[in-house]
Short mmCIF file of C-alpha atoms in Angstrom, two decimals:
data_model
loop_
_atom_site.label_atom_id
_atom_site.label_comp_id
_atom_site.label_asym_id
_atom_site.label_seq_id
_atom_site.Cartn_x
_atom_site.Cartn_y
_atom_site.Cartn_z
CA UNK G 1 6.48 -0.81 13.51
CA UNK G 2 9.03 -1.85 16.25
CA UNK G 3 12.98 -0.74 14.81
CA UNK G 4 15.36 -2.46 17.14
CA UNK G 5 18.36 -0.35 18.64
CA UNK G 6 21.31 -0.30 16.50
CA UNK G 7 24.56 -1.46 18.09
CA UNK G 8 27.95 -0.12 16.73
CA UNK G 9 28.40 -3.58 14.98
CA UNK G 10 27.68 -4.03 11.30
CA UNK G 11 24.36 -5.18 10.48
CA UNK G 12 21.86 -6.36 7.85
CA UNK G 13 18.30 -5.13 7.72
CA UNK G 14 15.85 -7.29 6.01
CA UNK G 15 12.46 -6.01 4.91
CA UNK G 16 9.26 -7.96 4.63
CA UNK G 17 5.67 -6.89 3.63
CA UNK G 18 3.91 -8.95 6.07
CA UNK G 19 4.38 -11.01 9.26
CA UNK G 20 4.12 -14.37 7.62
CA UNK G 21 7.13 -13.78 5.88
CA UNK G 22 9.27 -12.06 8.25
CA UNK G 23 8.23 -15.17 10.65
CA UNK G 24 9.43 -17.63 7.73
CA UNK G 25 12.91 -15.64 7.33
CA UNK G 26 13.20 -15.61 11.72
CA UNK G 27 12.97 -19.29 11.40
CA UNK G 28 15.21 -19.74 8.78
CA UNK G 29 17.78 -17.38 10.92
CA UNK G 30 17.48 -19.27 13.94
CA UNK G 31 18.01 -18.56 17.28
CA UNK G 32 20.87 -16.32 16.89
CA UNK G 33 19.40 -14.09 14.26
CA UNK G 34 19.61 -10.99 16.82
CA UNK G 35 23.44 -11.06 16.50
CA UNK G 36 23.62 -9.90 13.01
CA UNK G 37 19.97 -9.65 11.70
CA UNK G 38 16.89 -6.99 12.18
CA UNK G 39 13.93 -8.10 10.36
CA UNK G 40 10.83 -5.94 9.82
CA UNK G 41 7.64 -6.14 8.37
CA UNK G 42 7.12 -2.35 6.74
CA UNK G 43 3.79 -3.15 4.95
CA UNK G 44 2.83 -4.05 1.26
CA UNK G 45 3.84 -1.96 -1.79
CA UNK G 46 6.23 0.30 -2.96
CA UNK G 47 5.79 3.35 -0.54
CA UNK G 48 5.06 1.46 2.62
CA UNK G 49 8.25 -0.54 2.02
CA UNK G 50 10.63 2.46 1.18
CA UNK G 51 9.23 4.64 4.01
CA UNK G 52 9.46 1.53 6.53
CA UNK G 53 13.34 0.86 5.33
CA UNK G 54 13.92 4.72 5.57
CA UNK G 55 12.71 4.76 8.97
CA UNK G 56 14.55 1.81 10.17
CA UNK G 57 18.07 3.12 8.25
CA UNK G 58 17.26 6.77 9.55
CA UNK G 59 16.68 5.47 13.39
CA UNK G 60 19.23 3.11 13.35
CA UNK G 61 21.73 5.34 12.44
CA UNK G 62 20.83 8.48 14.85
CA UNK G 63 21.28 5.41 17.34
CA UNK G 64 24.53 4.47 16.10
CA UNK G 65 25.61 7.87 16.00
CA UNK G 66 24.52 8.84 20.02
CA UNK G 67 26.56 5.51 20.88
CA UNK G 68 29.38 6.73 19.08
CA UNK G 69 29.72 10.53 20.30
CA UNK G 70 27.57 10.21 23.81
CA UNK G 71 29.16 13.44 24.33
CA UNK G 72 27.39 15.90 21.85
CA UNK G 73 24.55 17.44 22.96
CA UNK G 74 22.06 16.65 20.57
CA UNK G 75 21.34 14.09 17.69
CA UNK G 76 21.18 15.46 14.27
CA UNK G 77 17.70 16.10 13.11
CA UNK G 78 16.13 13.57 11.17
CA UNK G 79 14.41 16.08 9.45
CA UNK G 80 17.58 17.33 8.19
CA UNK G 81 19.01 13.84 7.51
CA UNK G 82 16.08 13.22 5.45
CA UNK G 83 16.60 16.21 3.62
CA UNK G 84 14.08 19.53 3.42
CA UNK G 85 13.95 18.89 -0.51
CA UNK G 86 13.73 15.24 -2.26
CA UNK G 87 17.47 14.49 -3.69
CA UNK G 88 18.49 14.85 -7.04
CA UNK G 89 17.46 11.21 -8.57
CA UNK G 90 20.41 9.61 -10.37
CA UNK G 91 20.66 8.62 -13.99
CA UNK G 92 20.18 5.11 -15.30
CA UNK G 93 24.23 4.43 -15.28
CA UNK G 94 24.41 5.72 -11.72
CA UNK G 95 21.33 3.59 -10.47
CA UNK G 96 23.10 0.28 -12.29
CA UNK G 97 26.01 0.79 -10.52
CA UNK G 98 26.82 -0.42 -6.96
CA UNK G 99 25.20 1.72 -4.44
CA UNK G 100 28.10 3.87 -3.34
CA UNK G 101 26.50 8.03 -3.20
CA UNK G 102 26.63 9.56 -0.37
CA UNK G 103 23.11 9.83 -0.20
CA UNK G 104 20.69 11.30 2.65
CA UNK G 105 23.26 10.84 5.49
CA UNK G 106 26.17 13.42 3.68
CA UNK G 107 26.65 15.92 5.79
CA UNK G 108 24.59 15.14 8.64
CA UNK G 109 27.17 13.51 10.91
CA UNK G 110 25.27 10.26 10.84
CA UNK G 111 26.99 6.54 9.72
CA UNK G 112 24.59 3.58 8.57
CA UNK G 113 24.27 1.40 10.76
CA UNK G 114 24.00 -1.23 8.32
CA UNK G 115 26.06 -2.90 5.74
CA UNK G 116 23.02 -4.65 3.73
CA UNK G 117 19.66 -4.17 3.21
CA UNK G 118 17.76 -7.18 1.94
CA UNK G 119 14.08 -7.15 0.34
CA UNK G 120 12.75 -10.40 1.19
CA UNK G 121 8.96 -12.31 0.73
CA UNK G 122 7.11 -14.32 -1.67
CA UNK G 123 5.62 -13.48 -5.10
CA UNK G 124 5.44 -14.12 -8.74
CA UNK G 125 7.59 -16.02 -11.05
CA UNK G 126 7.94 -15.83 -14.61
CA UNK G 127 7.11 -18.82 -16.65
CA UNK G 128 10.02 -20.79 -18.19
CA UNK G 129 12.46 -18.78 -15.68
CA UNK G 130 11.69 -18.87 -11.97
CA UNK G 131 8.99 -22.00 -11.19
CA UNK G 132 6.63 -21.90 -8.20
CA UNK G 133 8.53 -23.21 -5.18
CA UNK G 134 11.82 -21.94 -6.14
CA UNK G 135 14.00 -19.06 -5.31
CA UNK G 136 14.65 -15.99 -7.07
CA UNK G 137 18.19 -13.96 -5.75
CA UNK G 138 17.65 -11.01 -8.43
CA UNK G 139 20.33 -8.94 -10.07
CA UNK G 140 18.39 -5.55 -10.06
CA UNK G 141 15.03 -4.46 -8.94
CA UNK G 142 13.24 -2.63 -11.39
CA UNK G 143 9.73 -0.29 -10.66
CA UNK G 144 8.31 -2.00 -13.96
CA UNK G 145 4.97 0.50 -14.06
CA UNK G 146 6.85 3.75 -12.68
CA UNK G 147 5.86 6.08 -15.78
CA UNK G 148 2.91 7.59 -17.92
CA UNK G 149 1.11 6.13 -20.56
CA UNK G 150 1.12 7.20 -24.33
CA UNK G 151 -0.92 6.77 -27.36
CA UNK G 152 2.12 4.50 -28.68
CA UNK G 153 2.68 2.88 -25.53
CA UNK G 154 4.14 3.11 -22.05
CA UNK G 155 6.95 5.58 -21.08
CA UNK G 156 9.23 4.65 -18.22
CA UNK G 157 10.40 7.25 -15.88
CA UNK G 158 13.59 6.72 -17.47
CA UNK G 159 12.47 7.46 -20.98
CA UNK G 160 10.27 10.47 -19.54
CA UNK G 161 13.69 12.15 -17.99
CA UNK G 162 12.56 12.10 -14.23
CA UNK G 163 14.95 9.50 -12.95
CA UNK G 164 15.46 5.70 -13.16
CA UNK G 165 13.59 3.22 -12.44
CA UNK G 166 16.07 0.75 -11.71
CA UNK G 167 18.70 -0.24 -8.40
CA UNK G 168 21.19 -2.84 -9.38
CA UNK G 169 21.80 -5.57 -6.67
CA UNK G 170 24.98 -5.97 -4.79
CA UNK G 171 26.29 -7.87 -7.90
CA UNK G 172 29.16 -9.83 -5.81
CA UNK G 173 26.56 -10.94 -3.14
CA UNK G 174 23.91 -11.94 -5.36
CA UNK G 175 26.18 -14.24 -7.09
CA UNK G 176 27.43 -15.66 -3.75
CA UNK G 177 24.03 -16.12 -2.56
CA UNK G 178 22.60 -18.08 -5.57
CA UNK G 179 25.99 -20.18 -5.86
CA UNK G 180 25.40 -21.26 -2.14
CA UNK G 181 21.70 -22.18 -2.63
CA UNK G 182 22.51 -24.05 -5.55
CA UNK G 183 25.05 -25.97 -3.44
CA UNK G 184 22.48 -26.90 -1.07
CA UNK G 185 19.98 -28.28 -4.00
CA UNK G 186 17.79 -25.12 -3.98
CA UNK G 187 16.24 -24.22 -7.01
CA UNK G 188 17.35 -20.56 -7.79
CA UNK G 189 17.46 -17.94 -10.55
CA UNK G 190 19.14 -14.36 -11.37
CA UNK G 191 17.31 -11.79 -13.22
CA UNK G 192 15.49 -8.81 -12.92
CA UNK G 193 12.76 -8.57 -9.78
CA UNK G 194 10.39 -6.18 -11.08
CA UNK G 195 8.17 -4.47 -8.55
CA UNK G 196 4.74 -3.32 -9.47
CA UNK G 197 2.09 -1.45 -7.48
CA UNK G 198 -0.97 -3.85 -9.02
CA UNK G 199 -0.19 -7.59 -9.01
CA UNK G 200 -0.59 -9.30 -12.86
CA UNK G 201 -3.60 -10.80 -13.31
CA UNK G 202 -3.42 -11.32 -16.82
CA UNK G 203 -1.86 -12.97 -19.86
CA UNK G 204 -1.56 -9.46 -21.67
CA UNK G 205 -0.07 -7.58 -18.51
CA UNK G 206 2.46 -10.53 -17.69
CA UNK G 207 3.53 -10.19 -21.54
CA UNK G 208 3.71 -6.31 -21.69
CA UNK G 209 5.98 -6.64 -18.45
CA UNK G 210 8.42 -9.16 -20.42
CA UNK G 211 8.23 -5.96 -22.96
CA UNK G 212 9.55 -3.57 -20.76
CA UNK G 213 11.99 -5.79 -18.89
CA UNK G 214 13.24 -8.81 -20.90
CA UNK G 215 15.01 -10.60 -18.11
CA UNK G 216 12.47 -10.29 -15.57
CA UNK G 217 12.46 -13.18 -13.34
CA UNK G 218 10.03 -12.28 -10.32
CA UNK G 219 7.20 -9.99 -9.48
CA UNK G 220 6.89 -8.61 -6.28
CA UNK G 221 5.91 -5.04 -4.60
CA UNK G 222 8.01 -3.75 -2.38
CA UNK G 223 11.78 -4.43 -3.88
CA UNK G 224 12.26 -1.28 -6.03
CA UNK G 225 11.15 0.73 -2.51
CA UNK G 226 13.21 -0.80 -0.44
CA UNK G 227 16.73 -0.73 -2.61
CA UNK G 228 15.63 3.04 -3.31
CA UNK G 229 15.68 3.72 0.47
CA UNK G 230 19.27 1.86 0.66
CA UNK G 231 20.25 4.04 -2.19
CA UNK G 232 19.55 6.92 -0.71
CA UNK G 233 21.43 5.67 2.45
CA UNK G 234 24.37 4.43 0.53
CA UNK G 235 23.89 0.81 1.49
CA UNK G 236 23.59 -2.01 -0.67
CA UNK G 237 20.79 -4.13 -1.42
CA UNK G 238 19.47 -7.52 -2.39
CA UNK G 239 16.09 -8.76 -3.18
CA UNK G 240 15.48 -12.67 -2.45
CA UNK G 241 11.59 -13.98 -3.33
CA UNK G 242 10.13 -17.52 -2.86
CA UNK G 243 7.88 -18.34 -5.54
CA UNK G 244 4.37 -18.87 -4.85
CA UNK G 245 2.67 -18.21 -8.14
CA UNK G 246 3.42 -18.08 -12.01
CA UNK G 247 2.79 -14.44 -13.20
CA UNK G 248 -0.05 -14.30 -15.73
CA UNK G 249 -3.60 -15.04 -15.39
CA UNK G 250 -4.97 -14.79 -11.86
CA UNK G 251 -5.44 -18.18 -10.36
CA UNK G 252 -5.79 -18.28 -6.67
CA UNK G 253 -6.28 -22.10 -6.63
CA UNK G 254 -2.89 -22.47 -7.95
CA UNK G 255 -0.64 -20.73 -5.51
CA UNK G 256 1.57 -22.80 -3.38
CA UNK G 257 2.13 -20.26 -0.64
CA UNK G 258 3.33 -22.68 1.77
CA UNK G 259 6.09 -23.68 -0.81
CA UNK G 260 6.85 -20.31 -1.20
CA UNK G 261 7.47 -19.34 2.70
CA UNK G 262 9.57 -22.67 2.93
CA UNK G 263 11.83 -21.64 0.46
CA UNK G 264 12.04 -18.28 1.93
CA UNK G 265 12.80 -19.94 5.22
CA UNK G 266 15.52 -22.67 3.89
CA UNK G 267 16.97 -19.53 1.80
CA UNK G 268 17.43 -17.76 5.29
CA UNK G 269 19.08 -20.35 7.02
CA UNK G 270 22.22 -20.03 4.95
CA UNK G 271 22.46 -16.23 4.93
CA UNK G 272 24.50 -15.49 7.77
CA UNK G 273 26.90 -18.21 6.40
CA UNK G 274 26.72 -16.37 3.05
CA UNK G 275 27.36 -12.86 4.71
CA UNK G 276 30.14 -13.72 6.79
CA UNK G 277 32.33 -16.43 4.55
#
């Protein structure tokens, strides 16, 4: 993965799963994309998304630190920046608040080179909430299948007491982006973006997801991983999805990937205005 060298200017990191999503976003951002945005394809699934996002954030922070303090003999060790042990997980209330915790950069001398991380791509939409071809700008990212099976049903990681399955989006930016998209004539929804490791392919699984996350609007495989990495670095996050298919029984012939990519491109074309106005 190529991560562009960070500058001292605050930047936005956009993380997709695959190159075709990255290319749609770059088309939307236009010729001046590099002035403000870095766009990477980190891979499919929450683990690849989290790892790729964390690597980009750490490398950019280290680069920015060297630019700010060239006289320092050596940059802080990135292994130290990422911690020798896993950080303590926030509780649900902390995870629902804006990402303000110092995270992995605390005590390292590093400062984030990014002011926002966006998980962006195509995904499934829950019928009646997000139609195929529309957009979702999420209010929160939830790992909907992170937990344990039990005789009486699914137990989330929250219920198990092992952490939180929810990261809140930057609320003000999510509202501003949705409002701007609506003014531009795009169909857009809010709600929760659920992250899964196995894409839904049956009506039963879709119903179970809605039982766990009643305000679910979109399904993807990367949002929670991206948001968790951003949270660890103290950087707010958003998730933006172009809807390619309905969440439910798998019907590959009904997918409208081009329409979803076109919607993603259109949304990307107004990102700069929303973030700088």
